[in-house]
C-alpha cells in the first residue's frame, strides 16, 4: 500500500479523570470533538457524526476504565486521530480515511498547586520569545489541530531548551504579537491602560488554537465579576511596558495537559524579563487551576464534566 504524500492528519486531545467519588469524567468532550471536525475540514477529510464519536469514546473509556489513574493530578490522555489512507502517491484529497483513538495514563505535565491551593509544588516556566521562527500565519491553519503544525516546532523547542528556557513564546509579525506559549494558549493578568484589573488573552484570528481550557478559563473569569476580561492583541512591547510600570501581575498558559501553567520569565532579544507571577501570589492562576480541577475531578458538580456511563 502506498502512502499519501503528504498524508492529511489531524487530531484532538482531551482527558478522562477519576473523581473523588470514583466516577470517571470527561471534560467538555463535545467541544474537543467539534474542533476535530473543524480540523478535518481544513485537510479535506470527511465530516463525521460527533455524537457517534462521543459514544464510541465513552464505550472505550468505560472498557479501559481501570487505566484511569486514581492519583491526584493524573488522568487518562485521550487522542482521537484522523488520517487519510488512500493508496496513492500524490498531493490531493484522500478518498479514504481512518478515524481512531489512542489513550495513555499520564501524570502532571508541570508541577502544579496542591489541591489546597498552596504553591509549594507549583513550578513556573521560562519562555524563549521569538518572531524569527513562525508557528502560524494569517491565512494558514494555525487554528486547526493538524499534525503539520507540530512537527516543525520541535527544532525551535530544542533551541529554547539550549537557552535555558522551557517553552517557546511564539511572536507574530513586526509588532511581535503574542500568540501561543509552546502549545498553550497565553494569558496575562495586569492593570490595563485604564487602571482596571484585567485578564486578557490574544484573540482567535486564525493563528491561535481555540483551546477548550482557554474557553473555559475565559468563561470562569467572566463569571467572577472581579476583572475586566478581554480577548485583545498583546505585544511584547505591551508586556515590557506593563512590567516596567509595575502593572503586570502574572502571566500563564492554559492547555489540556497542563490545565494552568504560570510563567515567571521571558527571554526576548537576549534580555531576561521577570514576570512577577509567583511573587504576586499567582492569584488568578491559582483560582483558575483550582476551579477547573475541582470540576474535572468531580469536587464540584458541573455541566462541563460528563460522567462516563456504564454500558
Short mmCIF file of C-alpha atoms in Angstrom, two decimals:
data_model
loop_
_atom_site.label_atom_id
_atom_site.label_comp_id
_atom_site.label_asym_id
_atom_site.label_seq_id
_atom_site.Cartn_x
_atom_site.Cartn_y
_atom_site.Cartn_z
CA UNK A 1 0.00 0.00 0.00
CA UNK A 2 1.37 3.41 -0.96
CA UNK A 3 1.21 6.32 1.46
CA UNK A 4 -0.32 9.66 0.61
CA UNK A 5 2.39 12.26 0.20
CA UNK A 6 1.58 14.27 2.20
CA UNK A 7 -0.84 12.28 4.35
CA UNK A 8 -3.57 14.56 5.77
CA UNK A 9 -3.56 14.20 9.54
CA UNK A 10 -5.48 15.91 12.32
CA UNK A 11 -6.12 15.09 15.93
CA UNK A 12 -7.78 16.21 19.10
CA UNK A 13 -6.88 15.63 22.70
CA UNK A 14 -8.73 15.57 25.96
CA UNK A 15 -8.68 13.70 29.22
CA UNK A 16 -10.66 11.40 31.49
CA UNK A 17 -10.42 11.99 35.23
CA UNK A 18 -11.22 9.70 38.14
CA UNK A 19 -13.18 11.82 40.55
CA UNK A 20 -13.11 11.82 44.32
CA UNK A 21 -16.27 9.70 44.14
CA UNK A 22 -14.55 7.08 41.96
CA UNK A 23 -16.55 8.01 38.87
CA UNK A 24 -14.77 8.71 35.59
CA UNK A 25 -15.44 12.04 33.90
CA UNK A 26 -14.66 13.57 30.51
CA UNK A 27 -14.03 17.30 30.44
CA UNK A 28 -16.13 19.05 27.75
CA UNK A 29 -15.67 16.20 25.24
CA UNK A 30 -18.03 17.58 22.59
CA UNK A 31 -16.02 20.80 22.41
CA UNK A 32 -12.96 18.75 21.51
CA UNK A 33 -14.85 16.60 19.03
CA UNK A 34 -16.26 19.65 17.25
CA UNK A 35 -12.74 21.04 16.98
CA UNK A 36 -11.58 17.76 15.39
CA UNK A 37 -14.31 18.07 12.74
CA UNK A 38 -13.19 21.65 12.07
CA UNK A 39 -9.58 20.49 11.70
CA UNK A 40 -10.63 17.65 9.38
CA UNK A 41 -12.34 20.11 7.05
CA UNK A 42 -9.06 22.03 6.68
CA UNK A 43 -7.37 19.00 5.07
CA UNK A 44 -10.41 17.71 3.15
CA UNK A 45 -11.09 14.77 5.43
CA UNK A 46 -14.78 13.79 5.65
CA UNK A 47 -17.13 15.14 8.28
CA UNK A 48 -18.11 12.59 10.91
CA UNK A 49 -21.06 12.32 13.30
CA UNK A 50 -19.92 13.99 16.52
CA UNK A 51 -22.47 12.29 18.78
CA UNK A 52 -21.46 8.86 17.46
CA UNK A 53 -17.76 9.52 18.08
CA UNK A 54 -18.52 10.66 21.61
CA UNK A 55 -20.48 7.47 22.26
CA UNK A 56 -17.61 5.38 20.87
CA UNK A 57 -15.11 7.14 23.14
CA UNK A 58 -17.39 6.72 26.14
CA UNK A 59 -17.53 2.98 25.42
CA UNK A 60 -13.75 2.87 25.03
CA UNK A 61 -13.07 4.74 28.26
CA UNK A 62 -15.59 2.57 30.12
CA UNK A 63 -13.91 -0.59 28.78
CA UNK A 64 -10.46 0.67 29.80
CA UNK A 65 -11.64 2.46 32.96
CA UNK A 66 -9.07 0.64 35.10
CA UNK A 67 -6.39 2.61 33.24
CA UNK A 68 -7.75 5.92 34.57
CA UNK A 69 -5.32 6.82 37.39
CA UNK A 70 -6.58 7.26 40.92
CA UNK A 71 -3.75 9.62 41.90
CA UNK A 72 -4.37 13.35 42.11
CA UNK A 73 -3.21 15.43 39.14
CA UNK A 74 -3.19 12.32 36.93
CA UNK A 75 -5.57 11.40 34.14
CA UNK A 76 -6.16 9.25 31.09
CA UNK A 77 -4.96 11.07 27.97
CA UNK A 78 -7.32 10.54 25.03
CA UNK A 79 -6.20 11.30 21.49
CA UNK A 80 -8.64 10.79 18.62
CA UNK A 81 -6.67 10.87 15.36
CA UNK A 82 -7.96 11.20 11.81
CA UNK A 83 -5.75 10.34 8.81
CA UNK A 84 -6.11 9.94 5.08
CA UNK A 85 -5.46 6.37 3.91
CA UNK A 86 -5.83 6.41 0.14
CA UNK A 87 -3.37 4.01 -1.54
CA UNK A 88 -1.79 6.51 -3.89
CA UNK A 89 1.21 8.79 -4.30
CA UNK A 90 0.33 12.39 -4.92
CA UNK A 91 -0.88 15.67 -3.47
CA UNK A 92 -4.66 15.52 -3.40
CA UNK A 93 -7.56 14.96 -1.05
CA UNK A 94 -7.76 11.41 0.26
CA UNK A 95 -10.70 9.29 -0.88
CA UNK A 96 -10.47 7.09 2.21
CA UNK A 97 -9.74 7.87 5.85
CA UNK A 98 -9.26 6.24 9.23
CA UNK A 99 -10.53 7.71 12.50
CA UNK A 100 -9.06 6.00 15.55
CA UNK A 101 -8.26 6.77 19.18
CA UNK A 102 -5.24 6.09 21.36
CA UNK A 103 -5.09 6.53 25.13
CA UNK A 104 -2.47 6.55 27.86
CA UNK A 105 -2.34 7.29 31.59
CA UNK A 106 -0.39 10.48 32.29
CA UNK A 107 0.93 12.35 35.30
CA UNK A 108 1.24 16.14 35.82
CA UNK A 109 2.61 17.95 32.76
CA UNK A 110 4.26 20.52 35.01
CA UNK A 111 4.25 20.77 38.77
CA UNK A 112 1.07 22.40 39.97
CA UNK A 113 -0.73 23.67 43.02
CA UNK A 114 -1.72 21.22 45.67
CA UNK A 115 -5.47 20.77 45.92
CA UNK A 116 -5.44 23.04 48.98
CA UNK A 117 -4.06 25.75 46.63
CA UNK A 118 -0.72 26.15 48.39
CA UNK A 119 2.01 26.93 45.89
CA UNK A 120 4.69 24.63 47.34
CA UNK A 121 4.60 22.25 44.37
CA UNK A 122 3.81 24.89 41.76
CA UNK A 123 6.57 25.48 39.23
CA UNK A 124 6.55 28.37 36.77
CA UNK A 125 8.13 28.12 33.32
CA UNK A 126 10.55 30.32 31.39
CA UNK A 127 9.80 31.22 27.76
CA UNK A 128 12.04 31.95 24.78
CA UNK A 129 10.20 34.69 22.85
CA UNK A 130 10.93 34.75 19.13
CA UNK A 131 9.49 36.10 15.89
CA UNK A 132 12.35 34.60 13.87
CA UNK A 133 10.55 31.27 13.77
CA UNK A 134 6.87 31.24 12.84
CA UNK A 135 4.40 28.63 14.09
CA UNK A 136 1.37 30.03 12.26
CA UNK A 137 0.47 32.92 10.00
CA UNK A 138 -2.65 34.75 8.78
CA UNK A 139 -4.49 32.73 6.18
CA UNK A 140 -2.91 29.49 7.36
CA UNK A 141 -4.15 26.68 9.58
CA UNK A 142 -2.69 27.67 12.95
CA UNK A 143 -6.17 27.48 14.45
CA UNK A 144 -6.56 23.81 13.48
CA UNK A 145 -5.08 20.83 15.28
CA UNK A 146 -3.10 19.38 12.37
CA UNK A 147 -0.04 17.17 12.58
CA UNK A 148 1.81 19.57 10.28
CA UNK A 149 1.51 22.34 12.88
CA UNK A 150 3.54 20.48 15.48
CA UNK A 151 6.46 18.71 13.81
CA UNK A 152 8.26 21.91 12.71
CA UNK A 153 8.10 23.34 16.25
CA UNK A 154 10.28 20.63 17.76
CA UNK A 155 13.53 22.13 16.46
CA UNK A 156 12.62 25.55 17.88
CA UNK A 157 11.76 23.91 21.20
CA UNK A 158 15.28 22.46 21.25
CA UNK A 159 16.69 25.94 20.64
CA UNK A 160 14.64 27.25 23.58
CA UNK A 161 15.98 24.50 25.80
CA UNK A 162 19.56 25.29 24.75
CA UNK A 163 18.97 28.82 26.06
CA UNK A 164 17.73 27.53 29.41
CA UNK A 165 14.04 28.02 28.64
CA UNK A 166 11.17 25.54 29.00
CA UNK A 167 8.96 26.61 26.09
CA UNK A 168 8.75 28.91 23.07
CA UNK A 169 6.66 32.08 23.15
CA UNK A 170 5.60 32.43 19.53
CA UNK A 171 5.55 36.05 18.33
CA UNK A 172 3.93 37.16 15.08
CA UNK A 173 4.94 39.96 12.74
CA UNK A 174 6.83 43.21 13.19
CA UNK A 175 4.56 44.12 16.10
CA UNK A 176 5.63 40.89 17.83
CA UNK A 177 2.11 39.90 18.77
CA UNK A 178 1.95 37.16 21.38
CA UNK A 179 0.21 34.06 20.05
CA UNK A 180 0.90 30.82 21.94
CA UNK A 181 3.35 29.60 24.59
CA UNK A 182 4.60 26.24 23.40
CA UNK A 183 1.31 24.52 22.65
CA UNK A 184 -0.55 26.52 25.30
CA UNK A 185 -2.83 29.49 24.96
CA UNK A 186 -1.37 32.52 26.71
CA UNK A 187 -2.96 34.85 29.30
CA UNK A 188 -1.93 38.00 31.15
CA UNK A 189 -3.29 39.38 34.38
CA UNK A 190 -2.39 43.04 34.71
CA UNK A 191 -3.63 46.52 35.43
CA UNK A 192 -4.63 47.77 31.99
CA UNK A 193 -4.08 51.22 30.47
CA UNK A 194 -7.28 52.45 32.11
CA UNK A 195 -6.25 51.38 35.61
CA UNK A 196 -8.56 48.35 35.65
CA UNK A 197 -7.58 44.83 36.77
CA UNK A 198 -7.75 42.84 33.54
CA UNK A 199 -7.38 39.23 32.42
CA UNK A 200 -6.54 39.15 28.72
CA UNK A 201 -5.66 36.61 26.06
CA UNK A 202 -4.93 37.05 22.33
CA UNK A 203 -8.00 36.86 20.06
CA UNK A 204 -8.83 33.99 17.73
CA UNK A 205 -7.90 35.42 14.34
CA UNK A 206 -6.81 32.23 12.61
CA UNK A 207 -3.32 31.86 14.08
CA UNK A 208 -4.25 30.59 17.54
CA UNK A 209 -5.86 27.30 18.52
CA UNK A 210 -9.32 27.61 20.06
CA UNK A 211 -8.34 25.80 23.24
CA UNK A 212 -11.09 24.23 25.31
CA UNK A 213 -9.31 25.13 28.56
CA UNK A 214 -8.82 28.66 27.16
CA UNK A 215 -12.55 28.94 26.54
CA UNK A 216 -13.32 27.53 29.99
CA UNK A 217 -10.89 29.91 31.71
CA UNK A 218 -12.48 32.90 29.98
CA UNK A 219 -15.98 31.77 30.96
CA UNK A 220 -14.98 31.23 34.58
CA UNK A 221 -13.13 34.54 34.82
CA UNK A 222 -16.11 36.42 33.38
CA UNK A 223 -18.40 34.76 35.92
CA UNK A 224 -16.36 36.17 38.82
CA UNK A 225 -17.18 39.79 38.06
CA UNK A 226 -13.87 40.90 39.61
CA UNK A 227 -11.85 41.69 36.49
CA UNK A 228 -12.25 43.08 33.02
CA UNK A 229 -11.89 40.01 30.77
CA UNK A 230 -10.85 40.61 27.17
CA UNK A 231 -9.65 38.90 24.04
CA UNK A 232 -7.24 41.51 22.71
CA UNK A 233 -3.96 41.92 20.90
CA UNK A 234 -0.96 41.69 23.24
CA UNK A 235 2.54 42.52 22.01
CA UNK A 236 5.94 42.05 23.60
CA UNK A 237 6.12 45.85 23.88
CA UNK A 238 2.88 45.75 25.91
CA UNK A 239 4.34 43.12 28.22
CA UNK A 240 7.60 45.01 28.73
CA UNK A 241 5.76 48.26 29.39
CA UNK A 242 3.46 46.61 31.93
CA UNK A 243 6.46 45.09 33.73
CA UNK A 244 8.38 48.39 33.73
CA UNK A 245 5.35 50.29 35.05
CA UNK A 246 4.68 47.60 37.71
CA UNK A 247 1.25 46.87 36.19
CA UNK A 248 1.98 43.23 35.35
CA UNK A 249 0.59 40.82 37.93
CA UNK A 250 1.04 37.43 36.26
CA UNK A 251 1.22 35.51 33.01
CA UNK A 252 0.15 31.92 32.49
CA UNK A 253 -0.60 29.35 29.84
CA UNK A 254 -3.60 27.08 29.52
CA UNK A 255 -3.98 23.71 27.88
CA UNK A 256 -5.36 20.19 28.17
CA UNK A 257 -2.18 18.67 29.58
CA UNK A 258 -1.11 21.43 31.97
CA UNK A 259 -4.55 22.95 32.73
CA UNK A 260 -2.94 26.19 34.01
CA UNK A 261 0.81 26.84 33.94
CA UNK A 262 2.38 30.02 35.42
CA UNK A 263 5.08 31.94 33.55
CA UNK A 264 7.94 33.51 35.51
CA UNK A 265 10.45 34.76 32.93
CA UNK A 266 10.70 35.59 29.24
CA UNK A 267 13.93 35.67 27.26
CA UNK A 268 13.50 38.22 24.48
CA UNK A 269 16.33 39.62 22.32
CA UNK A 270 18.87 38.40 24.90
CA UNK A 271 17.01 40.29 27.64
CA UNK A 272 15.57 38.42 30.62
CA UNK A 273 12.17 39.83 31.59
CA UNK A 274 10.92 38.84 35.02
CA UNK A 275 7.17 38.27 35.26
CA UNK A 276 6.08 38.60 38.92
CA UNK A 277 3.60 35.72 38.74
CA UNK A 278 4.77 33.87 41.82
CA UNK A 279 5.84 36.98 43.73
CA UNK A 280 2.34 38.43 43.35
CA UNK A 281 0.77 35.24 44.66
CA UNK A 282 -0.46 33.95 41.29
CA UNK A 283 -3.98 34.96 42.31
CA UNK A 284 -5.75 34.31 39.02
CA UNK A 285 -3.64 31.27 38.04
CA UNK A 286 -4.35 29.55 41.33
CA UNK A 287 -8.05 30.30 41.27
CA UNK A 288 -8.49 29.09 37.69
CA UNK A 289 -6.46 25.96 38.35
CA UNK A 290 -8.44 25.18 41.50
CA UNK A 291 -11.85 25.76 39.90
CA UNK A 292 -11.03 23.84 36.72
CA UNK A 293 -9.59 20.81 38.51
CA UNK A 294 -12.45 20.80 41.02
CA UNK A 295 -14.77 20.40 38.03
CA UNK A 296 -12.57 17.79 36.33
CA UNK A 297 -12.26 15.62 39.43
CA UNK A 298 -15.88 15.94 40.50
CA UNK A 299 -15.25 18.02 43.62
CA UNK A 300 -17.83 20.47 42.25
CA UNK A 301 -20.70 19.11 40.11
CA UNK A 302 -20.69 20.90 36.76
CA UNK A 303 -22.18 20.55 33.29
CA UNK A 304 -18.67 20.56 31.78
CA UNK A 305 -17.78 17.23 33.40
CA UNK A 306 -19.55 14.33 31.69
CA UNK A 307 -19.68 11.18 33.81
CA UNK A 308 -18.80 8.16 31.65
CA UNK A 309 -21.88 5.90 31.73
CA UNK A 310 -21.87 2.18 32.45
CA UNK A 311 -22.68 0.12 29.38
#
